[in-house]
Amino acid sequence: MCFMMPSNDLFTILFEFNFSLFNLRVLYELARNPDEQAALAVDLELDDSPPRLNRVINESMRLWPVVAGGGLRELSKDVITRDNIRITKGTTVSFPAFSTFRQPWISRADEFVPERWCDDAPQIDKLRDMFSPFNRGRRNCIGQTHAQISIKAILAYLIRGYEWSTVGDPKPVYYLTLKPEGLRLRIKERPSKSQGREE
């Protein structure tokens, strides 16, 4: 079945969220942090892909990892961890993204802090080293480039044109993914700069 809709229709953009609930998670964090949302809207007026957009996406992926439970893998060879622990070939291992991205060394680990992804942030090197929302190596997500482009394009459109606020808080439900069950957002059209000048 194929749906054809006007490309500039808000419904079309929201329909795309069936492709990825992640966008809703980003909007939820921005709705909870209106100052960050407003700053991003200003940046998007000047640039289609400002650095702040990447920071917001990275921070949302850290708090709401798409595959929160991580994938299961069987080791093809023995592995020695940084703590000098040997894990033998054939062992099934997992990368639990939810807890990995909230380790005690991460400052304000449960808070939405996009600035932690600035190039000069104190923990940036360690964060980049452990951050792998699309996995790594031979088994990384083959659709990650498409996903990143789609996420940026959809969020840029929705933040430029609309203001988002929360209607209560969702309940995080943890399966393989981490879903914001009961998430409800309020949306209203964002006044354009020209409208603001006329008023």
mmCIF file of C-alpha atoms in Angstrom:
data_model
loop_
_atom_site.group_PDB
_atom_site.id
_atom_site.type_symbol
_atom_site.label_atom_id
_atom_site.label_comp_id
_atom_site.label_asym_id
_atom_site.label_seq_id
_atom_site.Cartn_x
_atom_site.Cartn_y
_atom_site.Cartn_z
ATOM 1 C CA MET A 1 0.000 0.000 0.000
ATOM 2 C CA CYS A 2 1.324 3.448 -0.865
ATOM 3 C CA PHE A 3 0.271 6.756 0.682
ATOM 4 C CA MET A 4 0.851 9.935 -1.297
ATOM 5 C CA MET A 5 0.558 13.228 0.551
ATOM 6 C CA PRO A 6 1.738 16.803 0.018
ATOM 7 C CA SER A 7 5.345 17.083 1.167
ATOM 8 C CA ASN A 8 4.752 20.346 3.046
ATOM 9 C CA ASP A 9 1.871 19.018 5.115
ATOM 10 C CA LEU A 10 2.497 18.710 8.873
ATOM 11 C CA PHE A 11 0.580 15.418 8.840
ATOM 12 C CA THR A 12 3.095 14.006 6.369
ATOM 13 C CA ILE A 13 5.953 14.866 8.694
ATOM 14 C CA LEU A 14 4.207 13.362 11.713
ATOM 15 C CA PHE A 15 3.398 10.261 9.660
ATOM 16 C CA GLU A 16 7.136 9.811 9.165
ATOM 17 C CA PHE A 17 7.460 9.222 12.914
ATOM 18 C CA ASN A 18 6.202 5.697 12.274
ATOM 19 C CA PHE A 19 9.656 5.249 10.751
ATOM 20 C CA SER A 20 11.310 6.306 13.989
ATOM 21 C CA LEU A 21 9.850 7.038 17.406
ATOM 22 C CA PHE A 22 13.192 8.576 18.217
ATOM 23 C CA ASN A 23 12.051 11.934 16.834
ATOM 24 C CA LEU A 24 9.280 12.022 19.432
ATOM 25 C CA ARG A 25 11.827 11.427 22.159
ATOM 26 C CA VAL A 26 13.855 14.418 20.961
ATOM 27 C CA LEU A 27 10.730 16.580 20.824
ATOM 28 C CA TYR A 28 9.850 15.462 24.351
ATOM 29 C CA GLU A 29 13.254 16.557 25.658
ATOM 30 C CA LEU A 30 12.997 19.893 23.837
ATOM 31 C CA ALA A 31 9.440 20.392 25.141
ATOM 32 C CA ARG A 32 10.745 19.827 28.678
ATOM 33 C CA ASN A 33 13.576 22.296 28.031
ATOM 34 C CA PRO A 34 11.960 25.334 26.356
ATOM 35 C CA ASP A 35 15.113 27.491 26.526
ATOM 36 C CA GLU A 36 17.050 24.872 24.569
ATOM 37 C CA GLN A 37 14.153 24.560 22.113
ATOM 38 C CA ALA A 38 14.042 28.339 21.566
ATOM 39 C CA ALA A 39 17.820 28.536 21.077
ATOM 40 C CA LEU A 40 17.670 25.716 18.526
ATOM 41 C CA ALA A 41 14.848 27.472 16.645
ATOM 42 C CA VAL A 42 16.982 30.632 16.415
ATOM 43 C CA ASP A 43 19.997 28.641 15.180
ATOM 44 C CA LEU A 44 17.846 26.908 12.547
ATOM 45 C CA GLU A 45 16.824 30.291 11.148
ATOM 46 C CA LEU A 46 20.494 30.901 10.329
ATOM 47 C CA ASP A 47 21.694 27.407 9.382
ATOM 48 C CA ASP A 48 20.004 24.224 8.123
ATOM 49 C CA SER A 49 22.226 22.002 10.268
ATOM 50 C CA PRO A 50 23.672 24.020 13.166
ATOM 51 C CA PRO A 51 26.036 22.378 15.687
ATOM 52 C CA ARG A 52 23.305 22.701 18.349
ATOM 53 C CA LEU A 53 21.074 20.322 16.334
ATOM 54 C CA ASN A 54 23.745 17.607 16.439
ATOM 55 C CA ARG A 55 24.242 18.137 20.175
ATOM 56 C CA VAL A 56 20.498 17.879 20.847
ATOM 57 C CA ILE A 57 20.262 14.668 18.807
ATOM 58 C CA ASN A 58 23.305 13.096 20.497
ATOM 59 C CA GLU A 59 22.025 13.957 23.960
ATOM 60 C CA SER A 60 18.578 12.554 23.148
ATOM 61 C CA MET A 61 20.168 9.350 21.847
ATOM 62 C CA ARG A 62 22.144 9.099 25.075
ATOM 63 C CA LEU A 63 19.017 9.461 27.234
ATOM 64 C CA TRP A 64 16.655 7.509 24.931
ATOM 65 C CA PRO A 65 18.798 4.911 23.131
ATOM 66 C CA VAL A 66 16.847 3.377 20.271
ATOM 67 C CA VAL A 67 18.045 -0.119 21.194
ATOM 68 C CA ALA A 68 18.283 0.388 24.951
ATOM 69 C CA GLY A 69 18.909 -3.270 25.758
ATOM 70 C CA GLY A 70 21.643 -3.620 23.177
ATOM 71 C CA GLY A 71 22.093 -6.466 20.754
ATOM 72 C CA LEU A 72 23.274 -9.923 21.705
ATOM 73 C CA ARG A 73 26.536 -11.168 20.229
ATOM 74 C CA GLU A 74 28.495 -14.384 20.508
ATOM 75 C CA LEU A 75 32.222 -13.719 20.849
ATOM 76 C CA SER A 76 34.254 -15.144 17.981
ATOM 77 C CA LYS A 77 37.476 -14.984 20.038
ATOM 78 C CA ASP A 78 38.623 -14.495 23.627
ATOM 79 C CA VAL A 79 38.461 -10.887 24.824
ATOM 80 C CA ILE A 80 40.365 -9.212 27.661
ATOM 81 C CA THR A 81 38.548 -6.191 29.129
ATOM 82 C CA ARG A 82 40.171 -2.979 30.374
ATOM 83 C CA ASP A 83 39.820 -4.409 33.899
ATOM 84 C CA ASN A 84 41.854 -7.469 32.803
ATOM 85 C CA ILE A 85 38.866 -9.829 32.844
ATOM 86 C CA ARG A 86 38.938 -12.622 30.268
ATOM 87 C CA ILE A 87 35.693 -13.385 28.413
ATOM 88 C CA THR A 88 36.034 -16.619 26.465
ATOM 89 C CA LYS A 89 35.149 -17.313 22.850
ATOM 90 C CA GLY A 90 31.530 -18.476 22.436
ATOM 91 C CA THR A 91 30.209 -16.362 25.331
ATOM 92 C CA THR A 92 27.035 -14.401 24.569
ATOM 93 C CA VAL A 93 27.470 -10.733 25.472
ATOM 94 C CA SER A 94 25.301 -7.622 25.319
ATOM 95 C CA PHE A 95 25.874 -3.871 25.234
ATOM 96 C CA PRO A 96 23.190 -2.403 27.548
ATOM 97 C CA ALA A 97 23.046 1.116 26.109
ATOM 98 C CA PHE A 98 20.643 2.459 28.727
ATOM 99 C CA SER A 99 22.995 1.820 31.663
ATOM 100 C CA THR A 100 26.193 2.417 29.659
ATOM 101 C CA PHE A 101 25.019 5.904 28.732
ATOM 102 C CA ARG A 102 24.264 6.662 32.406
ATOM 103 C CA GLN A 103 27.519 5.591 34.000
ATOM 104 C CA PRO A 104 28.470 7.303 37.293
ATOM 105 C CA TRP A 105 31.397 9.198 35.712
ATOM 106 C CA ILE A 106 28.999 11.093 33.401
ATOM 107 C CA SER A 107 28.190 14.469 34.927
ATOM 108 C CA ARG A 108 24.414 14.933 35.521
ATOM 109 C CA ALA A 109 23.853 11.611 33.746
ATOM 110 C CA ASP A 110 20.036 11.645 34.004
ATOM 111 C CA GLU A 111 19.665 15.228 32.766
ATOM 112 C CA PHE A 112 19.280 16.627 29.251
ATOM 113 C CA VAL A 113 22.512 18.595 28.771
ATOM 114 C CA PRO A 114 23.319 19.032 25.053
ATOM 115 C CA GLU A 115 26.355 21.189 25.916
ATOM 116 C CA ARG A 116 28.174 18.055 27.068
ATOM 117 C CA TRP A 117 28.695 17.350 23.320
ATOM 118 C CA CYS A 118 30.555 20.630 22.633
ATOM 119 C CA ASP A 119 34.090 20.128 21.289
ATOM 120 C CA ASP A 120 35.591 21.774 24.382
ATOM 121 C CA ALA A 121 33.351 20.044 26.975
ATOM 122 C CA PRO A 122 35.388 18.407 29.772
ATOM 123 C CA GLN A 123 34.103 14.853 29.186
ATOM 124 C CA ILE A 124 33.767 14.950 25.382
ATOM 125 C CA ASP A 125 36.617 12.541 24.542
ATOM 126 C CA LYS A 126 35.356 9.860 26.908
ATOM 127 C CA LEU A 127 31.746 10.383 25.777
ATOM 128 C CA ARG A 128 32.657 9.989 22.109
ATOM 129 C CA ASP A 129 34.666 6.876 22.916
ATOM 130 C CA MET A 130 31.710 5.073 24.531
ATOM 131 C CA PHE A 131 28.897 6.534 22.393
ATOM 132 C CA SER A 132 27.699 4.150 19.675
ATOM 133 C CA PRO A 133 23.950 4.551 19.097
ATOM 134 C CA PHE A 134 24.180 2.726 15.745
ATOM 135 C CA ASN A 135 26.684 0.105 16.911
ATOM 136 C CA ARG A 136 30.199 -0.155 15.471
ATOM 137 C CA GLY A 137 32.336 -2.274 13.218
ATOM 138 C CA ARG A 138 30.990 -4.946 10.866
ATOM 139 C CA ARG A 139 27.624 -5.068 12.609
ATOM 140 C CA ASN A 140 26.831 -1.372 12.680
ATOM 141 C CA CYS A 141 23.465 -0.161 11.393
ATOM 142 C CA ILE A 142 23.499 -0.100 7.584
ATOM 143 C CA GLY A 143 20.749 2.521 7.626
ATOM 144 C CA GLN A 144 22.457 4.939 10.006
ATOM 145 C CA THR A 145 23.279 7.573 7.358
ATOM 146 C CA HIS A 146 19.664 7.601 6.163
ATOM 147 C CA ALA A 147 18.421 7.705 9.761
ATOM 148 C CA GLN A 148 20.688 10.639 10.681
ATOM 149 C CA ILE A 149 19.697 12.655 7.605
ATOM 150 C CA SER A 150 15.989 11.942 8.203
ATOM 151 C CA ILE A 151 16.155 12.826 11.886
ATOM 152 C CA LYS A 152 17.884 16.140 11.170
ATOM 153 C CA ALA A 153 15.539 17.107 8.331
ATOM 154 C CA ILE A 154 12.350 16.245 10.238
ATOM 155 C CA LEU A 155 13.441 17.923 13.481
ATOM 156 C CA ALA A 156 14.606 21.053 11.670
ATOM 157 C CA TYR A 157 11.192 21.375 9.999
ATOM 158 C CA LEU A 158 9.244 20.746 13.201
ATOM 159 C CA ILE A 159 11.302 23.091 15.394
ATOM 160 C CA ARG A 160 11.392 25.904 12.820
ATOM 161 C CA GLY A 161 7.633 25.863 12.359
ATOM 162 C CA TYR A 162 6.204 24.800 15.708
ATOM 163 C CA GLU A 163 6.548 25.234 19.452
ATOM 164 C CA TRP A 164 6.338 22.082 21.566
ATOM 165 C CA SER A 165 5.346 21.683 25.220
ATOM 166 C CA THR A 166 4.614 18.709 27.424
ATOM 167 C CA VAL A 167 1.241 17.469 28.628
ATOM 168 C CA GLY A 168 2.363 15.459 31.642
ATOM 169 C CA ASP A 169 5.301 13.053 31.645
ATOM 170 C CA PRO A 170 5.349 9.676 29.912
ATOM 171 C CA LYS A 171 6.235 6.433 31.623
ATOM 172 C CA PRO A 172 9.501 4.984 30.301
ATOM 173 C CA VAL A 173 8.800 1.381 29.266
ATOM 174 C CA TYR A 174 11.845 -0.780 28.743
ATOM 175 C CA TYR A 175 11.806 -3.684 26.312
ATOM 176 C CA LEU A 176 14.495 -4.051 23.671
ATOM 177 C CA THR A 177 13.798 -0.374 23.061
ATOM 178 C CA LEU A 178 12.999 2.373 25.547
ATOM 179 C CA LYS A 179 9.554 3.792 24.816
ATOM 180 C CA PRO A 180 7.896 6.875 26.351
ATOM 181 C CA GLU A 181 4.513 5.251 26.963
ATOM 182 C CA GLY A 182 1.667 7.756 27.209
ATOM 183 C CA LEU A 183 3.718 10.577 25.695
ATOM 184 C CA ARG A 184 1.526 13.580 24.868
ATOM 185 C CA LEU A 185 2.829 16.838 23.452
ATOM 186 C CA ARG A 186 1.108 20.156 22.832
ATOM 187 C CA ILE A 187 1.950 21.882 19.555
ATOM 188 C CA LYS A 188 1.351 25.383 18.261
ATOM 189 C CA GLU A 189 2.588 27.265 15.244
ATOM 190 C CA ARG A 190 5.773 29.196 15.899
ATOM 191 C CA PRO A 191 5.428 32.893 14.999
ATOM 192 C CA SER A 192 7.706 33.792 12.099
ATOM 193 C CA LYS A 193 10.133 36.699 12.407
ATOM 194 C CA SER A 194 8.097 38.695 9.896
ATOM 195 C CA GLN A 195 4.941 38.188 11.978
ATOM 196 C CA GLY A 196 6.804 39.360 15.046
ATOM 197 C CA ARG A 197 7.917 42.553 13.288
ATOM 198 C CA GLU A 198 4.377 43.297 12.055
ATOM 199 C CA GLU A 199 3.023 43.011 15.595
#
